[in-house]
Amino acid sequence: MALTNALESRLGYQLRRASAVMMADLSRELAELDLRPAEVTTLQVIADNADCSQTEVGQALAIKRANMVPIISRLMERGLVERRRIDGRSHALTLTEHGRMVSKDAQERIDRHEARFAELLGAADMAMLFRCLPVIRSAREGDAEF
Amino acid sequence: MALTNALESRLGYQLRRASAVMMADLSRELAELDLRPAEVTTLQVIADNADCSQTEVGQALAIKRANMVPIISRLMERGLVERRRIDGRSHALTLTEHGRMVSKDAQERIDRHEARFAELLGAADMAMLFRCLPVIRSAREGDAEF
DNA sequence: GGCTATTGCTATCCGTGATAGCCGTCTTAA
DNA sequence: TTAAGACGGCTATCACGGATAGCAATAGCC
């Protein structure tokens, strides 16, 4: 028998569950690429911002400096990302030719994945979500870095 | 300089970020209780469904059987949950007196946490979110258990 | 009575993310 | 000009949610 669950009326809970469902779907869609969501995400940011630094990518994605390291390392090992010394400290990140191809493939997969949900929800609700979700984020994303 | 980020127009991405913000806020609110979100959540389900089994709680929360074990163990160690043998295999879970008190405290903390976001969004948007988020979940939560 | 499903459990792994602290480098202000 | 501090990348380690595979005991059913 299904249990009563007062949590259903909690925004945070609904968000977690919904997010988990989409993450699972995304992972499935990306499985063949052997790339994790965080890696693909990083790839997209570098694609859109050639010559950005690791820390900058991290800031854009709310990933701490320290956690960017293994992500970039793996993308470099895979020959998807290259970096060029700018400074004694910072590197400029760019996609390799192969990286651009993989990024494009990933893009398409993500588009398919997103389309499934967009269809489910309809344009009006999608618009509403894109209005509301950033409001939630804005509430307290001041935790990032500092 | 802020980077371009095409991911901002991805539902999955927005959901992840928004969910992360709320999770962080929740953890902060629950820190003094020394209970993780998953533990509190479990506590609430047991509070609402006396004599349910471990597996049932897991099903309600999309937590696998195996992952319920350490959660319940910890809640029992802390003297918040009791269980009574029903079967050779299953137990009936109930809150102890202390468990009820802690659960009530947690409830209030969660209410405060939720209220902060409800205020930010307004009633109309909250209502829409409670309509849309379950739709996303319903898309593919058939992964659970099997 | 035997087969199968169920329940709880162990052990182990993955992915995201956090924290603390090191080191070399750049910047800037006295 | 040099000393102090900010910055960028890095290591190591941990927390947390969640997944998987497989085991043992038990219950339900033909």
XYZ file of C-alpha atoms (C1' of nucleotides) in Angstrom:
352
model
C 0.000 0.000 0.000
C 1.264 3.450 -0.860
C 2.377 5.452 2.125
C 1.191 8.920 3.036
C 3.883 11.378 2.293
C 3.547 14.914 3.553
C 6.792 15.719 1.781
C 4.964 15.829 -1.507
C 3.930 19.357 -0.607
C 7.511 20.508 -0.078
C 9.084 22.461 -2.865
C 12.587 21.292 -2.014
C 11.514 17.678 -2.109
C 9.716 18.030 -5.434
C 12.737 19.770 -6.860
C 15.092 17.010 -5.725
C 12.923 14.278 -7.154
C 12.319 16.056 -10.445
C 15.982 16.888 -10.784
C 16.940 13.285 -10.066
C 14.626 12.057 -12.802
C 16.112 14.422 -15.353
C 19.659 13.607 -14.265
C 19.009 9.914 -14.678
C 17.576 10.502 -18.132
C 20.523 12.683 -19.063
C 23.042 10.132 -17.850
C 21.349 7.510 -19.940
C 21.518 9.759 -22.973
C 25.205 10.504 -22.379
C 26.258 6.991 -21.467
C 27.586 6.123 -24.923
C 29.857 9.137 -24.891
C 31.395 7.935 -21.646
C 31.104 11.432 -20.281
C 29.540 12.479 -17.019
C 27.047 15.324 -16.886
C 29.599 17.569 -15.196
C 32.127 16.885 -17.928
C 29.708 17.590 -20.730
C 28.603 20.740 -19.011
C 32.199 21.882 -18.747
C 32.734 21.063 -22.395
C 29.806 23.261 -23.394
C 31.042 26.196 -21.378
C 34.488 25.969 -22.949
C 32.896 25.675 -26.387
C 31.028 28.915 -25.765
C 33.967 30.695 -24.171
C 37.241 29.941 -25.858
C 40.346 30.805 -23.825
C 38.565 30.927 -20.517
C 40.305 29.734 -17.373
C 39.468 26.773 -15.220
C 38.338 28.928 -12.337
C 36.039 30.906 -14.605
C 34.346 27.753 -15.811
C 33.956 26.732 -12.214
C 32.338 30.027 -11.336
C 29.904 29.771 -14.221
C 28.853 26.304 -13.118
C 29.113 26.645 -9.356
C 31.889 24.085 -9.247
C 34.708 24.787 -6.832
C 38.220 25.328 -8.116
C 39.406 22.115 -6.535
C 36.681 20.086 -8.188
C 37.462 21.428 -11.634
C 40.871 19.788 -11.603
C 39.875 16.175 -12.235
C 37.217 17.253 -14.721
C 39.665 19.206 -16.871
C 42.300 16.496 -16.499
C 39.955 13.895 -17.844
C 38.831 16.081 -20.726
C 42.470 16.674 -21.614
C 43.396 13.004 -21.383
C 40.525 12.290 -23.715
C 41.930 14.834 -26.137
C 38.822 16.997 -25.993
C 40.326 20.061 -24.365
C 43.648 21.809 -24.779
C 45.205 24.446 -22.664
C 47.748 27.079 -23.282
C 49.745 28.801 -20.582
C 48.678 32.440 -20.245
C 50.424 33.214 -17.076
C 52.569 31.489 -14.586
C 49.286 30.521 -12.973
C 46.442 30.418 -15.433
C 45.708 28.509 -18.600
C 43.478 29.357 -21.543
C 41.136 26.482 -22.288
C 39.946 25.603 -25.782
C 38.342 22.617 -27.426
C 40.347 20.475 -29.791
C 38.864 19.551 -33.154
C 37.772 16.267 -31.623
C 36.409 18.139 -28.644
C 34.240 20.233 -30.917
C 32.814 17.133 -32.543
C 32.078 15.436 -29.245
C 30.608 18.635 -27.900
C 28.285 18.860 -30.850
C 27.216 15.260 -30.390
C 26.607 15.879 -26.712
C 24.641 18.989 -27.578
C 22.320 16.961 -29.767
C 21.823 14.354 -27.122
C 21.000 17.002 -24.574
C 18.578 18.578 -27.006
C 16.773 15.277 -27.439
C 16.688 14.783 -23.702
C 15.354 18.282 -23.114
C 12.811 17.931 -25.892
C 11.258 14.918 -24.206
C 10.479 16.963 -21.149
C 9.545 20.114 -23.013
C 6.920 18.135 -24.866
C 5.606 16.718 -21.642
C 5.213 20.127 -20.070
C 4.172 22.403 -22.885
C 5.532 25.806 -23.763
C 3.643 27.805 -21.171
C 4.821 25.705 -18.255
C 8.358 25.628 -19.596
C 8.393 29.417 -19.721
C 7.108 29.533 -16.182
C 9.823 27.165 -15.004
C 12.528 29.224 -16.680
C 11.184 32.211 -14.849
C 10.842 30.564 -11.437
C 13.904 28.364 -11.159
C 16.401 31.224 -11.429
C 14.468 32.990 -8.684
C 15.076 30.019 -6.419
C 18.760 30.033 -7.345
C 19.072 33.722 -6.687
C 17.830 33.170 -3.161
C 21.152 32.047 -1.898
C 23.890 31.221 -4.297
C 26.211 33.541 -2.467
C 27.807 30.428 -0.991
C 29.809 29.922 -4.149
C 33.544 30.251 -3.671
C 34.174 33.433 -1.545
C 34.044 38.665 -16.784
C 30.997 36.444 -16.655
C 31.025 33.622 -19.151
C 28.316 32.884 -21.674
C 26.424 29.848 -20.634
C 24.014 28.255 -23.043
C 23.106 25.804 -20.314
C 20.976 28.443 -18.676
C 18.256 27.555 -21.150
C 18.272 23.892 -20.179
C 15.542 22.714 -17.876
C 17.668 19.961 -16.396
C 20.435 22.380 -15.589
C 18.112 24.917 -13.979
C 16.537 22.153 -11.958
C 19.905 20.905 -10.716
C 21.051 24.341 -9.688
C 17.788 25.285 -8.020
C 17.652 21.981 -6.216
C 21.230 22.406 -5.032
C 20.427 25.814 -3.600
C 17.472 24.480 -1.673
C 19.415 21.454 -0.471
C 22.169 23.672 0.843
C 19.660 25.849 2.640
C 17.958 22.806 4.096
C 21.225 21.310 5.315
C 22.040 24.567 7.032
C 18.649 24.561 8.711
C 19.061 20.945 9.839
C 22.694 21.176 10.880
C 21.953 21.633 14.581
C 19.885 18.477 14.639
C 22.836 16.529 13.278
C 20.518 14.849 10.817
C 20.980 14.609 7.085
C 18.147 15.466 4.730
C 17.620 11.810 3.889
C 17.323 10.931 7.570
C 14.842 13.673 8.302
C 12.831 12.698 5.277
C 12.725 9.114 6.483
C 11.694 10.297 9.926
C 8.746 12.207 8.469
C 7.523 9.254 6.473
C 7.618 7.015 9.526
C 5.833 9.699 11.553
C 3.034 9.714 8.981
C 2.898 5.957 8.581
C 3.363 4.108 11.838
C 4.272 0.444 11.476
C 5.463 0.695 7.914
C 8.388 -1.400 6.741
C 11.816 -0.252 5.648
C 11.190 -1.199 2.048
C 7.936 0.729 1.997
C 9.650 3.876 3.204
C 12.243 3.355 0.523
C 9.586 3.039 -2.143
C 7.866 6.210 -1.005
C 11.126 8.137 -1.187
C 12.791 6.443 -4.148
C 15.567 5.129 -1.939
C 16.760 1.628 -2.653
C 16.352 -1.085 -0.063
C 20.089 -1.324 0.398
C 20.425 2.384 1.059
C 17.701 2.386 3.681
C 19.759 0.145 5.955
C 22.313 2.690 7.230
C 19.616 5.365 7.469
C 17.385 3.279 9.698
C 20.372 2.016 11.703
C 21.439 5.532 12.487
C 17.921 6.608 13.425
C 17.694 3.628 15.762
C 21.089 4.263 17.335
C 19.967 7.795 18.009
C 16.864 6.439 19.720
C 14.507 8.105 17.273
C 13.037 5.018 15.670
C 12.014 1.661 17.057
C 11.165 -1.462 15.236
C 9.147 -4.473 16.093
C 9.438 -7.807 14.371
C 6.331 -8.487 12.264
C 7.617 -11.370 10.334
C 10.755 -13.369 10.073
C 11.802 -10.775 7.519
C 10.043 -7.484 8.054
C 9.876 -4.985 10.878
C 7.241 -2.418 11.754
C 8.824 0.986 12.186
C 7.586 3.571 14.655
C 8.965 6.731 16.191
C 9.973 6.759 19.831
C 8.789 9.570 22.067
C 12.092 11.287 21.461
C 11.741 10.613 17.757
C 8.397 12.375 17.719
C 9.913 15.421 19.367
C 12.842 15.575 16.992
C 10.536 15.011 14.060
C 8.384 17.930 15.169
C 11.453 20.128 15.527
C 12.642 19.091 12.079
C 9.191 19.761 10.698
C 9.335 23.327 11.959
C 12.778 23.878 10.522
C 11.648 22.593 7.174
C 8.613 24.828 7.328
C 10.796 27.863 7.924
C 13.094 26.807 5.101
C 10.179 26.292 2.740
C 8.555 29.551 3.785
C 11.631 31.511 2.734
C 11.287 30.227 -0.801
C 7.506 30.378 -0.895
C 7.720 34.049 -0.055
C 10.244 34.611 -2.793
C 8.071 32.985 -5.413
C 4.543 33.916 -4.492
C 1.517 31.674 -4.274
C 0.701 31.530 -7.974
C 4.174 30.365 -8.989
C 4.317 27.910 -6.129
C 1.071 26.376 -7.302
C 2.424 26.028 -10.820
C 5.595 24.431 -9.574
C 3.600 21.902 -7.593
C 1.721 21.131 -10.750
C 4.748 20.914 -13.059
C 7.368 19.161 -10.976
C 5.339 15.972 -10.520
C 4.850 15.909 -14.282
C 8.609 15.816 -14.711
C 8.867 13.051 -12.144
C 6.164 11.048 -13.799
C 8.143 11.052 -17.039
C 10.395 8.291 -15.937
C 10.440 7.173 -12.393
C 9.946 3.618 -13.479
C 13.642 3.098 -12.755
C 12.908 2.724 -9.072
C 13.665 -0.724 -7.682
C 12.297 -3.294 -10.209
C 7.620 -29.892 0.406
C 9.674 -27.288 -2.917
C 9.909 -23.004 -5.775
C 9.793 -18.287 -5.865
C 9.364 -13.725 -4.161
C 10.324 -10.760 -0.438
C 13.011 -8.456 3.352
C 16.863 -6.910 5.301
C 21.568 -6.808 4.916
C 26.874 -6.519 3.424
C 30.210 -4.716 0.554
C 31.528 -1.863 -2.858
C 31.335 1.524 -6.242
C 30.095 6.192 -8.687
C 29.233 11.158 -9.090
C 28.915 15.596 -7.211
C 30.485 18.571 -4.188
C 32.932 20.552 0.122
C 37.159 21.770 2.949
C 41.887 22.585 4.175
C 46.114 23.579 2.870
C 50.467 23.838 -0.458
C 52.987 26.218 -3.984
C 54.207 29.212 -7.402
C 52.986 33.583 -9.537
C 51.089 37.998 -10.170
C 49.835 42.657 -8.312
C 50.109 46.493 -5.692
C 51.218 49.679 -2.272
C 54.419 51.385 1.114
C 61.798 47.610 -5.003
C 60.342 44.550 -2.197
C 56.972 42.575 1.020
C 52.120 41.367 1.593
C 48.318 39.603 -0.198
C 45.356 37.876 -3.854
C 45.015 34.404 -7.299
C 45.189 29.942 -10.072
C 45.954 25.310 -10.028
C 46.646 21.453 -7.339
C 46.557 17.413 -3.596
C 44.225 14.922 -0.204
C 40.370 13.823 2.146
C 35.719 13.782 3.412
C 30.308 13.906 3.147
C 26.277 12.598 0.932
C 22.988 10.456 -2.048
C 22.447 6.804 -4.770
C 23.477 2.298 -7.568
C 24.694 -2.743 -7.987
C 25.537 -7.524 -6.880
C 24.833 -10.981 -4.065
C 23.594 -13.490 0.512
C 20.547 -15.522 4.166
C 16.358 -16.169 6.193
C 11.601 -16.345 5.709
C 6.930 -16.350 3.744
C 3.478 -17.574 0.442
C 1.793 -20.549 -2.941
C 1.164 -24.533 -6.056
